[in-house]
PDB file of C-alpha atoms in Angstrom:
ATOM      1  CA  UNK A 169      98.526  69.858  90.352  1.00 61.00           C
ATOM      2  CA  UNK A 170     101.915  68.308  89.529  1.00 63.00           C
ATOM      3  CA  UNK A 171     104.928  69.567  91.544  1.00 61.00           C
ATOM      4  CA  UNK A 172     108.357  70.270  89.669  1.00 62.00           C
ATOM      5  CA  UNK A 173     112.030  71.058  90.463  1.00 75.00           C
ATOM      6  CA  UNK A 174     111.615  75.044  89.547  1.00 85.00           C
ATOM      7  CA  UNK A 175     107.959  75.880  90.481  1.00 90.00           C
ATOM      8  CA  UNK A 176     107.049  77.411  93.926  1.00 94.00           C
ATOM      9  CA  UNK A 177     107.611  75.203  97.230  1.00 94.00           C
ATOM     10  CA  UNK A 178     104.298  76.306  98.917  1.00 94.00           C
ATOM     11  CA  UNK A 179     101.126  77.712  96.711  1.00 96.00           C
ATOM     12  CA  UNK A 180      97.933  78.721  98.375  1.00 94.00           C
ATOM     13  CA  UNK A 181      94.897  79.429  96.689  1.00 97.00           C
ATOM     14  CA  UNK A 182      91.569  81.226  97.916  1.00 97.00           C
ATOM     15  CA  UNK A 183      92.869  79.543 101.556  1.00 96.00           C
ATOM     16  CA  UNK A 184      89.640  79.924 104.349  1.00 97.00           C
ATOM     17  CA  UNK A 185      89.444  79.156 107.953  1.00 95.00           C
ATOM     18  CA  UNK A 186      86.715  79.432 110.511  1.00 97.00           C
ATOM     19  CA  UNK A 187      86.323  78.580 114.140  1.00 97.00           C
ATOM     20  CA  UNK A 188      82.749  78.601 114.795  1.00 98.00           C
ATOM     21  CA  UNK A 189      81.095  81.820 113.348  1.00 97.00           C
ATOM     22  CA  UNK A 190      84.437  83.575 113.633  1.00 98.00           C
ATOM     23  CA  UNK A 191      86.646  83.883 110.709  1.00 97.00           C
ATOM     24  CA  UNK A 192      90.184  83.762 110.754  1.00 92.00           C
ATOM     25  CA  UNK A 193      91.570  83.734 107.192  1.00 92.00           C
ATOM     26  CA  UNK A 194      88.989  84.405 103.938  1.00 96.00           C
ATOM     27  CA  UNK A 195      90.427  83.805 100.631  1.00 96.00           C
ATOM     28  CA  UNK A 196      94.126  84.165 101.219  1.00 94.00           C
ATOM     29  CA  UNK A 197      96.378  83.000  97.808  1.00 96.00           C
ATOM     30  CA  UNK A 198     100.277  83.020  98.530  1.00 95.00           C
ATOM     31  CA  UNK A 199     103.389  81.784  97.244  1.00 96.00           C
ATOM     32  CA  UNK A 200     106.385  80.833  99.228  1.00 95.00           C
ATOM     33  CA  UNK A 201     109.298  80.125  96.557  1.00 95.00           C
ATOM     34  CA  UNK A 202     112.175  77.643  97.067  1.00 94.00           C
ATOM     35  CA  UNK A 203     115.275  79.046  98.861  1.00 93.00           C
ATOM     36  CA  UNK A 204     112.586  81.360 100.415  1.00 94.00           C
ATOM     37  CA  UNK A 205     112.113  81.484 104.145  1.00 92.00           C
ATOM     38  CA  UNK A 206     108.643  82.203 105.225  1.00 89.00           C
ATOM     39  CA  UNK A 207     106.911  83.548 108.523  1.00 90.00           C
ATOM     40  CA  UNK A 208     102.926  84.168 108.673  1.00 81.00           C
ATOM     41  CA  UNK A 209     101.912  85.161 112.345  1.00 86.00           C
ATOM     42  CA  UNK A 210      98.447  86.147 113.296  1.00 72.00           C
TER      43      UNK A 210
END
C-alpha cells in the first residue's frame, strides 16, 4: 500500500483482536478520512 496526499488518513481492513479465548474486535474494516476527527470506545 502506497499512501498519497488525497486518500484516507487511517484504513483498516478485516482488523482482529483477542485476549486469550476472548475476542474483542473480529473483522472490523474502517476509514478515518483526513480533516476527520475520530473516536472508537469499547
Amino acid at each position: 500500500m502506497t499512501a498519497t496526499a488525497n486518500g484516507p488518513a487511517i484504513r483498516l481492513d478485516a482488523l482482529r483482536k483477542r485476549y486469550g479465548k476472548t475476542v474483542a474486535l473480529d473483522g472490523l474494516t474502517m476509514t478515518v478520512e483526513r480533516g476527520e476527527v475520530f473516536g472508537f470506545l469499547g
